[in-house]
XYZ file of C-alpha atoms in Angstrom:
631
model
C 15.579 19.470 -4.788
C 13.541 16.965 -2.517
C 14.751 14.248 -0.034
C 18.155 12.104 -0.960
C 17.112 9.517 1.128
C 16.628 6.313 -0.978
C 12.936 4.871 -0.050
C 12.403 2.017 -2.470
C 14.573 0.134 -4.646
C 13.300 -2.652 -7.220
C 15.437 -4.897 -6.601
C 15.815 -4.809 -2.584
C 12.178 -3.404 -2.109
C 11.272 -0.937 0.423
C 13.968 0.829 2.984
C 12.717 0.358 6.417
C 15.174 2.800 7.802
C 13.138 4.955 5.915
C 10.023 4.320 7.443
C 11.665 3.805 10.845
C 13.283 7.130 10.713
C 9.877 9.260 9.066
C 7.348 7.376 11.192
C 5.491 9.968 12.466
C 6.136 8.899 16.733
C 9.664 9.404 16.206
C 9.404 13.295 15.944
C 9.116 14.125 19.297
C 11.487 11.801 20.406
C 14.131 12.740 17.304
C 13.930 16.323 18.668
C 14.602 15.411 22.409
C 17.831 13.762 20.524
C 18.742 16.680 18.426
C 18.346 18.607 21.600
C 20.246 16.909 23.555
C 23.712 16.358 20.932
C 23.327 20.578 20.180
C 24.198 21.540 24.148
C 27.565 19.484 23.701
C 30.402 21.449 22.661
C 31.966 18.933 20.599
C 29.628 16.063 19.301
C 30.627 13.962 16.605
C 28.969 11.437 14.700
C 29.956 7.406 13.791
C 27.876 6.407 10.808
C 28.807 2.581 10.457
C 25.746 1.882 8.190
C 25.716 5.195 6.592
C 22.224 5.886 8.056
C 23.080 9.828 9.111
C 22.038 11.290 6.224
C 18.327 10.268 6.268
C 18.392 11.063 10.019
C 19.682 14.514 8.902
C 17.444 15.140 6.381
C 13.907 14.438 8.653
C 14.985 15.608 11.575
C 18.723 17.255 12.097
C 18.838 19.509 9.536
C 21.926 21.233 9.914
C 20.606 22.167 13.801
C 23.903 20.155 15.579
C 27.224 22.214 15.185
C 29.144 18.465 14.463
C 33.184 18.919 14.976
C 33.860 15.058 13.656
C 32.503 12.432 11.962
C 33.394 8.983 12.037
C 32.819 5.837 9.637
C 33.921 2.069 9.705
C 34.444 0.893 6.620
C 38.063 1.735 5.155
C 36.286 2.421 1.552
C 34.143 5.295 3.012
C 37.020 7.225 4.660
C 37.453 10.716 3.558
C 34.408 11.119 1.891
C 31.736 13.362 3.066
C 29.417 13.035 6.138
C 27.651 16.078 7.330
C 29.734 18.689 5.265
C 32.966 16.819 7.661
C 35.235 14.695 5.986
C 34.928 10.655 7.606
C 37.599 9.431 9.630
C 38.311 6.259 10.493
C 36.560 5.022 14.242
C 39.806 3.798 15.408
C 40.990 7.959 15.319
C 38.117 8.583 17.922
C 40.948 8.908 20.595
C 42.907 11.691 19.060
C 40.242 13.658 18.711
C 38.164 16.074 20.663
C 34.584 14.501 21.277
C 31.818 15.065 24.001
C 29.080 13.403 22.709
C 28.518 10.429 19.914
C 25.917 9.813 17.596
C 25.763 6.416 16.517
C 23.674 6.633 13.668
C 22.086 2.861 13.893
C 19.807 1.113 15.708
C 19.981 -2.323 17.481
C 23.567 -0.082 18.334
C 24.437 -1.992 21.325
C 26.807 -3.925 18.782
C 28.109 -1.241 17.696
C 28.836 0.242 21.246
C 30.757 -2.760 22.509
C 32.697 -2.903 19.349
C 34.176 0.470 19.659
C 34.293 0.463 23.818
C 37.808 0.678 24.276
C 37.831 3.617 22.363
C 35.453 5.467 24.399
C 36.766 8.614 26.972
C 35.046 7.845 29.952
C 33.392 11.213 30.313
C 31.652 11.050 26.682
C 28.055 10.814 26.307
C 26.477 7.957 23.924
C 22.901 8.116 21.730
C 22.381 6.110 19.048
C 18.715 5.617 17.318
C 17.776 3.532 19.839
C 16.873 6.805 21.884
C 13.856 7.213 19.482
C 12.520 3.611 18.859
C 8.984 2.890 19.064
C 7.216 1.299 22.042
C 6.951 -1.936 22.488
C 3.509 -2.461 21.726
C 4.092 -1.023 18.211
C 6.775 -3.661 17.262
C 6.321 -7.506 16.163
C 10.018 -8.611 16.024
C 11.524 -6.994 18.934
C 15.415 -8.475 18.087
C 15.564 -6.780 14.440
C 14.175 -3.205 14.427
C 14.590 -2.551 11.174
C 12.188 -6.025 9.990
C 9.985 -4.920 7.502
C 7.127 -6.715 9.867
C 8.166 -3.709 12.291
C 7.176 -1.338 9.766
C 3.705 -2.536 8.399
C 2.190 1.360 7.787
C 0.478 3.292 5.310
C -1.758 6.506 5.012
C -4.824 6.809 3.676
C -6.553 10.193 2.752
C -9.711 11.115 5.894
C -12.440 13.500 5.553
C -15.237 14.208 7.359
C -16.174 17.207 6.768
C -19.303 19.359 4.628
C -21.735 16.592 4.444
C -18.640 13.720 3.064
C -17.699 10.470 5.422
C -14.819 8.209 4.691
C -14.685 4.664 5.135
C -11.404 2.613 5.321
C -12.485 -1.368 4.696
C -10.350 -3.752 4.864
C -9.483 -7.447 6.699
C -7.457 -9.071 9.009
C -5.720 -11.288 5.748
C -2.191 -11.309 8.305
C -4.427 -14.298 9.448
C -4.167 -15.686 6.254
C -0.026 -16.238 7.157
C -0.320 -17.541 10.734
C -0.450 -14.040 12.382
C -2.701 -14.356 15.509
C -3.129 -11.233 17.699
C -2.847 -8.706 15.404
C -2.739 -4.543 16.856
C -4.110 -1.685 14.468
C -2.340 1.603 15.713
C -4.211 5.016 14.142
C -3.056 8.639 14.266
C -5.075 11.063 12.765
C -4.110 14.439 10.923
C -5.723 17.190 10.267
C -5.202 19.785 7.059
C -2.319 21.427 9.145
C -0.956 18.706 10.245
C -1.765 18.231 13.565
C -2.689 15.193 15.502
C -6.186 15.029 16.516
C -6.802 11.719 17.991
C -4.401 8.579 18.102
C -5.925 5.011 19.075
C -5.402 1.360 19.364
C -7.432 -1.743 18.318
C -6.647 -5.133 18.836
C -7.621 -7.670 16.320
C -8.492 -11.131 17.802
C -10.609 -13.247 15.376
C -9.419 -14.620 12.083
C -10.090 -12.724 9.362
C -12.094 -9.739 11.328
C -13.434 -7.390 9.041
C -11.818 -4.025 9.512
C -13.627 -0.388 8.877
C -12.988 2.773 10.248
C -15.160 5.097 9.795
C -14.573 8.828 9.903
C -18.463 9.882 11.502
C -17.625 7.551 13.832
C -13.894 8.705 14.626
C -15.319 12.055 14.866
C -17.942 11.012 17.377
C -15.379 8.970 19.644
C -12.955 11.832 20.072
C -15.689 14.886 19.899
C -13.668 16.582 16.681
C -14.464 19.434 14.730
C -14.997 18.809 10.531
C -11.608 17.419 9.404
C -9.641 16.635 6.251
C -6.673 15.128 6.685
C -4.632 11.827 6.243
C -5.093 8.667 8.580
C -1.792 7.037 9.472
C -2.126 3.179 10.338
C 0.768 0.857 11.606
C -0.120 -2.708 12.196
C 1.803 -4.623 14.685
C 2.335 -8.846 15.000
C 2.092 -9.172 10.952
C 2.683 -12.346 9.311
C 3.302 -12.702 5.610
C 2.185 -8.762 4.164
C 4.071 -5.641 5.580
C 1.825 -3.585 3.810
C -1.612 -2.453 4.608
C -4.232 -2.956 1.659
C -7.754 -0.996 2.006
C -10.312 0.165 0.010
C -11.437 3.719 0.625
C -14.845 4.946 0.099
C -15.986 8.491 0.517
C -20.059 9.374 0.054
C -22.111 11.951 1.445
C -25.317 10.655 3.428
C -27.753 11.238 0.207
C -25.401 9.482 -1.616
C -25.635 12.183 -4.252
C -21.822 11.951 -4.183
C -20.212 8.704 -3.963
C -16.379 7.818 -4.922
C -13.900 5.169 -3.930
C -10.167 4.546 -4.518
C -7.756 2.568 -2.271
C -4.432 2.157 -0.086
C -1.774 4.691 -0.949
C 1.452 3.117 -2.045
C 3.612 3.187 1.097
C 7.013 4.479 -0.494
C 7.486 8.225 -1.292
C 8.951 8.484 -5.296
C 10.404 11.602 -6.851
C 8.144 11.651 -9.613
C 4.110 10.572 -10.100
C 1.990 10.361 -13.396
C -0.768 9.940 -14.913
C -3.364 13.102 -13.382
C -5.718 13.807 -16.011
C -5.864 17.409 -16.963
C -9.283 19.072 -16.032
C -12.602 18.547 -18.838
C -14.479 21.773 -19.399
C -16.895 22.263 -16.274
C -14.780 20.327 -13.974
C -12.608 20.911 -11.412
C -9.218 18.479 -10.800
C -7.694 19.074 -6.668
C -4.467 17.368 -6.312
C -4.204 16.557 -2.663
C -0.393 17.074 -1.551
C -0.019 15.466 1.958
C 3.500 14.967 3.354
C 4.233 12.002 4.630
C 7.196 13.649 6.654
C 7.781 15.304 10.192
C 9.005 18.770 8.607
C 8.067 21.666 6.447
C 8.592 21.274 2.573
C 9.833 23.899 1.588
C 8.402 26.386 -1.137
C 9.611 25.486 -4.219
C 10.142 21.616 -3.955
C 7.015 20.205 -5.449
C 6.061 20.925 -9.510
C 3.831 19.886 -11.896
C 4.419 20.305 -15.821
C 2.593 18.807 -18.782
C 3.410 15.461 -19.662
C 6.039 15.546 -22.332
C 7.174 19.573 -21.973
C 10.100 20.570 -19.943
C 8.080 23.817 -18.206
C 7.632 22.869 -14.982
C 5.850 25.281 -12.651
C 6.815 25.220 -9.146
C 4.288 25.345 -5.575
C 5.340 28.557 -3.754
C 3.491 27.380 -0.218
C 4.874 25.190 2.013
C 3.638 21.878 3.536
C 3.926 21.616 7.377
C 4.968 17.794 8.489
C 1.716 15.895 7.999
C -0.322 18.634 6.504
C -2.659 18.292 3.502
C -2.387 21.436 0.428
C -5.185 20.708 -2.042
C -3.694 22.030 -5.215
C -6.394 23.244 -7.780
C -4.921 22.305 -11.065
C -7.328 24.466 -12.994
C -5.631 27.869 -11.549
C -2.419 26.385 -11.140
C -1.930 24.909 -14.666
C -4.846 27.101 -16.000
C -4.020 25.978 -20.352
C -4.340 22.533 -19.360
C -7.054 20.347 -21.141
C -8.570 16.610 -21.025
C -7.111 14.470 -22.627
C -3.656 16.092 -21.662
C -2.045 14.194 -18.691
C 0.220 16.114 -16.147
C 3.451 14.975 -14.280
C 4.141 15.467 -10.555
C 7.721 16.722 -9.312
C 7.053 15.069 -5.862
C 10.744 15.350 -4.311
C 9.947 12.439 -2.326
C 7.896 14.265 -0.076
C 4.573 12.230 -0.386
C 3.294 8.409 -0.781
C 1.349 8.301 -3.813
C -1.371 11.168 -4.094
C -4.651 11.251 -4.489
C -6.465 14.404 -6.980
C -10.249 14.841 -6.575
C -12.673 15.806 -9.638
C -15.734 17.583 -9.198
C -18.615 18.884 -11.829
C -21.727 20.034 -11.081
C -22.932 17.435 -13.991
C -20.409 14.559 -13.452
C -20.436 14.309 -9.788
C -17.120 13.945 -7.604
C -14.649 10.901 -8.121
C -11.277 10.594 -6.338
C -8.372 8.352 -7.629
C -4.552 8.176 -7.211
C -1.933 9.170 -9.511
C 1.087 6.294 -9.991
C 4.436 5.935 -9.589
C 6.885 7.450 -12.493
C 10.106 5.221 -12.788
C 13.315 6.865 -13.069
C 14.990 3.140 -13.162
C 14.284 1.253 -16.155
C 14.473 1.750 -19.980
C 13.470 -0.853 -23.318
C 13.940 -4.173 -22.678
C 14.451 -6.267 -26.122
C 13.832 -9.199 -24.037
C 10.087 -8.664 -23.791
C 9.402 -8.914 -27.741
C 11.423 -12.240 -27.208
C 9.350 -13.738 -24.177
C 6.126 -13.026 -26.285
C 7.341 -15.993 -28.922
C 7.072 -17.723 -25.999
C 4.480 -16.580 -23.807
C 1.661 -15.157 -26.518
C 0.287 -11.810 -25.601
C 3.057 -11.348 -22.748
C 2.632 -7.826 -20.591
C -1.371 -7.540 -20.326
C -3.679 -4.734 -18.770
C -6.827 -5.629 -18.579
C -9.700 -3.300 -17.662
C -13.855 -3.871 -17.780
C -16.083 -2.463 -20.947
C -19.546 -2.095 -19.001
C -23.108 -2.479 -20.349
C -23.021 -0.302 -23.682
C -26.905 1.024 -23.276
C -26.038 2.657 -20.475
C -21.932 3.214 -19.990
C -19.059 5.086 -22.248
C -15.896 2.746 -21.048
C -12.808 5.011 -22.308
C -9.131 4.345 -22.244
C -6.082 6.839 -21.818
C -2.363 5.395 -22.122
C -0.519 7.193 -19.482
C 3.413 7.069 -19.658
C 4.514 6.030 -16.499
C 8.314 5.899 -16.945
C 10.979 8.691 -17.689
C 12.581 7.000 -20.532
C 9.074 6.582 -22.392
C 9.392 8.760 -24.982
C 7.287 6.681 -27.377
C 4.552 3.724 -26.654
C 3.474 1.041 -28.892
C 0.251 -0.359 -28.176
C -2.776 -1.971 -29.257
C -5.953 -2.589 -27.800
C -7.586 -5.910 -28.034
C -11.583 -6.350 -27.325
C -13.317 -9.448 -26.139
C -16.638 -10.443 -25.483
C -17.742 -12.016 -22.251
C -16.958 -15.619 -23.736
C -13.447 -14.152 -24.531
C -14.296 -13.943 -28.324
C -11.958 -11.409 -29.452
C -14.273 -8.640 -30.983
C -11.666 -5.847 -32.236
C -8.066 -4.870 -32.093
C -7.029 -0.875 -32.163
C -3.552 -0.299 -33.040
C -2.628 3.538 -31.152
C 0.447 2.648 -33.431
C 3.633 4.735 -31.429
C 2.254 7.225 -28.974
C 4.341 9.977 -28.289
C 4.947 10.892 -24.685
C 2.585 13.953 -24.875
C -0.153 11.973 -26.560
C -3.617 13.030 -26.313
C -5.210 9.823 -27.766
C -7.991 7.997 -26.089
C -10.166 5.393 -26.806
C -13.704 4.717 -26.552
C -14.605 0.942 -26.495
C -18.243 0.805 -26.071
C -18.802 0.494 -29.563
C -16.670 -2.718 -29.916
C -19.286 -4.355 -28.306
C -21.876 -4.390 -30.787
C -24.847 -6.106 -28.967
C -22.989 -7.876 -26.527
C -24.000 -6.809 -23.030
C -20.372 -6.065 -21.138
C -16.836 -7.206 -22.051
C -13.205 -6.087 -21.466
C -10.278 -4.627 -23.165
C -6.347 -5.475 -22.981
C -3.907 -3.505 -23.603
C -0.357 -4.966 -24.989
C 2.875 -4.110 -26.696
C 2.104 -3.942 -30.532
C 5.180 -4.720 -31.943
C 4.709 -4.090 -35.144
C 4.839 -0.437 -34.450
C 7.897 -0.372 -32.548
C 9.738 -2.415 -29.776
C 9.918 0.117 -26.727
C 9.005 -1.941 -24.216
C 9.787 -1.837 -20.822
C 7.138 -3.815 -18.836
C 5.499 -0.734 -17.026
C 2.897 -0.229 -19.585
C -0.344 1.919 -17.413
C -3.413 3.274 -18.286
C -6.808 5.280 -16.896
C -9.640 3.865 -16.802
C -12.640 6.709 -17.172
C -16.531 5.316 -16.817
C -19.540 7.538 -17.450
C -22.993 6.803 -17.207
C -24.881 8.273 -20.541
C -28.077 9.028 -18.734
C -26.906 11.037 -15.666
C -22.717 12.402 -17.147
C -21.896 10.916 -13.429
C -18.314 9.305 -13.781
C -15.976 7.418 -12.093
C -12.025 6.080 -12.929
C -9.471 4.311 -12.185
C -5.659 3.651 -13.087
C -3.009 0.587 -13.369
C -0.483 -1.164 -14.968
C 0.497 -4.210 -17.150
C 1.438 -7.825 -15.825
C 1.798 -10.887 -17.333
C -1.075 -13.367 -16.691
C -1.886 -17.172 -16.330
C 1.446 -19.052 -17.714
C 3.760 -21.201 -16.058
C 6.562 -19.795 -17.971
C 8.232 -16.943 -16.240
C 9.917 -13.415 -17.040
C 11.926 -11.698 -14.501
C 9.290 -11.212 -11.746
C 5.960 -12.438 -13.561
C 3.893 -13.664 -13.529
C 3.709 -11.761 -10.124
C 2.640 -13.194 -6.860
C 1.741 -11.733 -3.708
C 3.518 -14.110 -1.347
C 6.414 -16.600 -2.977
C 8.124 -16.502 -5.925
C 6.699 -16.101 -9.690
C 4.595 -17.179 -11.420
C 1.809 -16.628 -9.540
C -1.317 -18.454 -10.344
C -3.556 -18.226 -8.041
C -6.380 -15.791 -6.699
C -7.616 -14.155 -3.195
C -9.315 -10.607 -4.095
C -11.223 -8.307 -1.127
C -14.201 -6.978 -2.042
C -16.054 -4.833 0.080
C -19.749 -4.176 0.150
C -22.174 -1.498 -0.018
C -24.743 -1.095 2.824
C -27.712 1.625 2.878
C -29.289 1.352 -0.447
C -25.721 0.902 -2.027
C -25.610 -2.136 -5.087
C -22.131 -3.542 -5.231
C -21.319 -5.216 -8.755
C -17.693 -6.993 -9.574
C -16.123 -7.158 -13.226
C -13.656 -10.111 -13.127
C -11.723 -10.770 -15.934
C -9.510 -13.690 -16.743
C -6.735 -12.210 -18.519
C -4.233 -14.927 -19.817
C -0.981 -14.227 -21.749
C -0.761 -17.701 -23.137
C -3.309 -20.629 -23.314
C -4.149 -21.833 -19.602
C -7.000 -23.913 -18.294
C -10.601 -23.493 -20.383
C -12.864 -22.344 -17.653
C -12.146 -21.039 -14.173
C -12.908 -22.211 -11.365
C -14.056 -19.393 -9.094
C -15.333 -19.131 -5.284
C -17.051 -16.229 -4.088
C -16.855 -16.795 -0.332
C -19.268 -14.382 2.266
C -17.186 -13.335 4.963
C -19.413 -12.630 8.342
C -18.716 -10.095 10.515
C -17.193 -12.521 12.859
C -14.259 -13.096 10.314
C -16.509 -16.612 9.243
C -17.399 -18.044 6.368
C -20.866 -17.196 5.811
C -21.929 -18.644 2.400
C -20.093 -19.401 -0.964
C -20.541 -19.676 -4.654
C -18.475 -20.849 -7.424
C -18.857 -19.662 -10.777
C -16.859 -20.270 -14.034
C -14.799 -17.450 -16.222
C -14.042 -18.879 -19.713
C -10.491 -18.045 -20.798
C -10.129 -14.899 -21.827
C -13.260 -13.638 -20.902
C -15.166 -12.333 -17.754
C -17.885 -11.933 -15.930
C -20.247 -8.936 -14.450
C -21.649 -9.987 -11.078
C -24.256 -8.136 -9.223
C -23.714 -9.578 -5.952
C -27.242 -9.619 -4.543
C -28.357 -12.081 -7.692
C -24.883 -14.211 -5.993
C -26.342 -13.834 -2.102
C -29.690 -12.970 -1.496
C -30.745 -10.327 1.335
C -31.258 -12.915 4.275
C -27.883 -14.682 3.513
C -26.749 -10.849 3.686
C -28.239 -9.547 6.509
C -27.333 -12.634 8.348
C -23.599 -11.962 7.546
C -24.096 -9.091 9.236
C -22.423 -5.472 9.066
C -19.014 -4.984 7.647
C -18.739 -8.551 5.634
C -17.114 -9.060 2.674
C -16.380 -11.116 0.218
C -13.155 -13.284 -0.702
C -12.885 -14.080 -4.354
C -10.414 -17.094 -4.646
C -9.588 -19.242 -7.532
C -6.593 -21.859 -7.138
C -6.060 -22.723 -10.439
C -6.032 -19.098 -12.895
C -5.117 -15.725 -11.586
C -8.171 -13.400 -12.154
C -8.145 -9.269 -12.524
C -11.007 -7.535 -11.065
C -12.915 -4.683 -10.770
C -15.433 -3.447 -7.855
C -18.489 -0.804 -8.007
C -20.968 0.402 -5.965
C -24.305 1.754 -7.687
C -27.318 3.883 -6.823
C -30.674 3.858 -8.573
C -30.277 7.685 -8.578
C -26.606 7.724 -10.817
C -23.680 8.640 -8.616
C -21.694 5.531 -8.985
C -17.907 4.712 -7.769
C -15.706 2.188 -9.463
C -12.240 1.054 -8.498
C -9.801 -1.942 -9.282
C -9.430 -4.993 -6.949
C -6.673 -6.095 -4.415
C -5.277 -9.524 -3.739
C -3.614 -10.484 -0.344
């Protein structure tokens, strides 16, 4: 069940012939091919990097009648390519061929190698017959470069009164990259394109939005929902495309944010809350592929039972299903969590929730590992390294917020998880520590923090390995975050996982960094602001596994809309603690307005690595709330 095709590995990263080969321009041309090989009587294929498969699987589908296939490498002879048994290349001459597929690209190589084995009459394609343009590619010598492959989707409505807004920067700047293309193709609920477009991005960190009123105006559309696809051409530094996404109606009565999609397809997702009475939880299923799904392929079953209930509707390529988990999985209750049998088929998805009381929040489920089990080494690092795995998350203002916390297995071998919950004060006072003791893996236990506090105005809450209840730790410890405001039930939430924060000493790949090698101590987080009566406030929180430096030492720089620096502040986080900014007490309204539309703000420290949290507020009560991202 699903796709074979391998799309990530944790050790190698992401598989660019994956991306190459499902990118949604080579469709047309990948048909032209499979046209073309099916009127030969006798094509055969030559599979030197074992690439067919994944070219099969998108695009082939058993639709070329292959009479041979053909491999290079002596250890891969005899087994199976196609349903044909591999022979070696150097038997190409003894047998009868028309036509040869050689499954690669950059296959000129390839093609010279194996020349003399050539009929002269046969005909040659390779993957080079469906590259991209040009214009879509920054290293032109090495297709398969991961800066040749800098996409990602992002879920696009515009439709009943709701707008979306993708924000984001030109942070490729940030690496040396300076003429930067955004390439856009837009979906619709069936999957069909409904306006493609380019943008060149000159100026040094540009802010970027794209705006789906405005999309819809350009290209004269009908009401769409559907998924954006964005590619990004002459990248330095990041192949992947970071964004916040905001979606609000024009009242602002509803108002919800999440961000960029994880660009690599997994087999299983986690962590979608089951629906609360009076609400209504919409999975959005949106293939990331350029063919059907078939019925049957995607499942969701309770977290912790074996019953999985299958989708009996297909997905055309690039369509969107939203999946109402209240009919679907109709016994399914908050706080139960559900599990997503994805097959592969989509980047990670996003579910809706809407209540006529609590409003309409979005948020993503997360990626379910299938590759790692209990590592005894973690309860040794923490002699080390204090508090080790952290994941921090923001307890707002008790008088008017409930700040709850739901641990969300996020691993197939997690049958049990021991945690506690540690709670500071702004000052990083540690106020209380709840011991969950060993959740099971169909736990319903959550916690709510507010009354930690006592009269402190805000804090934040960790959550780490407790050891003392058991040692199953892996180092993929998750959560979901849910906010509600008391006086007006509208809610908002968000989901992540551990790291290890703010010490020199290292395990495996952490402290992470975004751009060398661990630890990573250092901060640069986007934040976006709100515009048209919209507050935007930002929890950071300096999280730190072991004792680092006493205070940070924090910039808030105003990006213009000319990608300038505009204004800055610095303020100071104590260790362990955080702060709750509104940022017009930070910048007033003419430092704003003179910034101009689209600005943002950079939050960089150089000496602590800081975990934050962004929100945009109305006076009225519909609220959205959503982690940060670093560059």
């Amino acid at each position: 069940m699903g796709l074979a095709i391998e799309t990530f590995n944790n050790l190698r990263g992401g598989n660019n012939f994956y991306k190459a080969i499902s990118h949604p321009l080579t469709a047309e041309r990948a048909s032209v091919l499979v046209q073309n090989l099916s009127e030969h009587s006798a094509p055969a294929i030559y599979d030197p990097a074992g690439f067919f498969q994944g070219f099969d699987d998108f695009h082939a589908r058993g639709l070329i009648n292959f009479k041979n296939a053909f491999v290079q490498n002596i250890e891969q002879v005899g087994k199976k390519v196609r349903g044909l048994s591999a022979k070696p290349i150097v038997q190409l001459p003894n047998c009868d061929v028309d036509a040869l597929l050689i499954s690669a690209f950059d296959a000129q190589s390839f093609k010279d190698d194996i020349a003399h084995l050539l009929p002269s009459e046969i005909s040659l394609y390779s993957f080079d017959d469906i590259r991209l343009d040009k214009l879509w590619l920054t290293n032109q010598r090495d297709y398969l470069s991961k800066e040749n492959f800098a996409t990602n989707f992002a879920f696009f409505r515009e439709k009943e009164g709701l707008s979306t807004r993708v924000s984001t920067a030109n942070y490729w700047s940030n690496y040396g990259a300076t003429n930067i293309n955004l390439h856009f193709i837009l979906f619709n609920e069936v999957g069909d394109i409904i306006a493609n477009w380019s943008e060149e991005i000159l100026e040094d960190a540009r802010p970027i939005l794209i705006d789906s009123s405005e999309v819809r105006r350009r290209f004269n559309l009908p009401e769409f929902t559907g998924q954006l696809f964005i590619h990004a051409s002459g990248v330095k530094g990041h192949d992947v495309i970071k964004y916040a996404l905001d979606i609000q109606s024009e009242d602002l009565t509803s108002l919800t944010s999440t961000h960029d999609a994880n660009a690599w397809p997994s087999d299983l997702f986690a962590g979608l809350p089951a629906p609360k009475e009076g609400e209504k939880v919409t999975l959005w299923l949106q293939n990331s592929h350029p063919y059907t799904i078939p019925e049957g392929e995607v499942g969701l079953n309770i977290m912790g039972s074996a019953e999985v209930f299958w989708l009996d509707k297909k997905i055309p390529p690039f369509g969107s299903y939203p999946l109402i988990v209240n009919t679907f999985l109709p016994n399914a209750r908050w706080p139960e969590q559900i599990e997503i049998q994805a097959g592969k088929h989509f980047v990670r998805p996003r579910y809706e929730i809407t209540g006529k009381i609590s409003g309409r929040r979005m948020a993503h489920v997360n990626v379910e590992r299938t590759d790692i089990k209990s590592d005894p080494g973690i309860a040794e690092a923490t002699k080390l390294i204090g508090k080790g795995y952290i994941l921090p998350a923001p307890i707002l203002p008790p008088g008017t917020w409930l700040s709850t916390v739901l641990p969300t297995p996020m691993a197939t071998t997690q049958m049990v998880l021991p945690i506690a919950a540690l709670v500071y004060d702004p000052e990083g006072k540690e106020l209380a520590r709840h011991r969950f003791g060993c959740l099971s893996r169909d736990h319903t236990e959550t916690l709510e923090t507010t009354p930690f506090l006592d009269d402190k105005p805000f804090g934040h809450v960790e959550l780490v390995y407790d050891f003392n209840s058991g040692h199953e730790a892996d180092g993929w410890l998750h959560a979901l975050f849910r906010f509600e405001n008391k006086l007006t039930a509208h809610a908002a939430e968000t989901s992540f996982g551990s790291h290890i924060f703010n010490t020199v000493l290292t395990y495996k790949d952490e402290p992470q960094s975004y751009s060398k090698y661990p630890p990573g101590l250092s901060t640069r987080l986007y934040l976006r602001l709100g515009s048209g009566g919209l507050e935007t406030f930002c929890h950071l929180i300096y999280p730190a596994s072991a004792r680092w430096h006493k205070v940070s030492d924090t910039f808030l720089y105003l990006i213009g809309a000319d990608g300038k620096k505009a204004a800055e502040s610095r303020i100071e986080i104590p260790c362990g603690g955080s702060r709750l900014l509104r940022i017009s007490d930070i910048f007033d309204d003419e430092v704003l307005a003179r910034a101009g539309s689209g600005s943002y703000i950079i939050i960089r420290d150089t000496t602590c690595r800081l975990f934050g949290y962004h929100a945009l507020v109305t006076e009225t009560g519909p609220f959205s709330l959503d982690h940060m991202f670093g560059f």
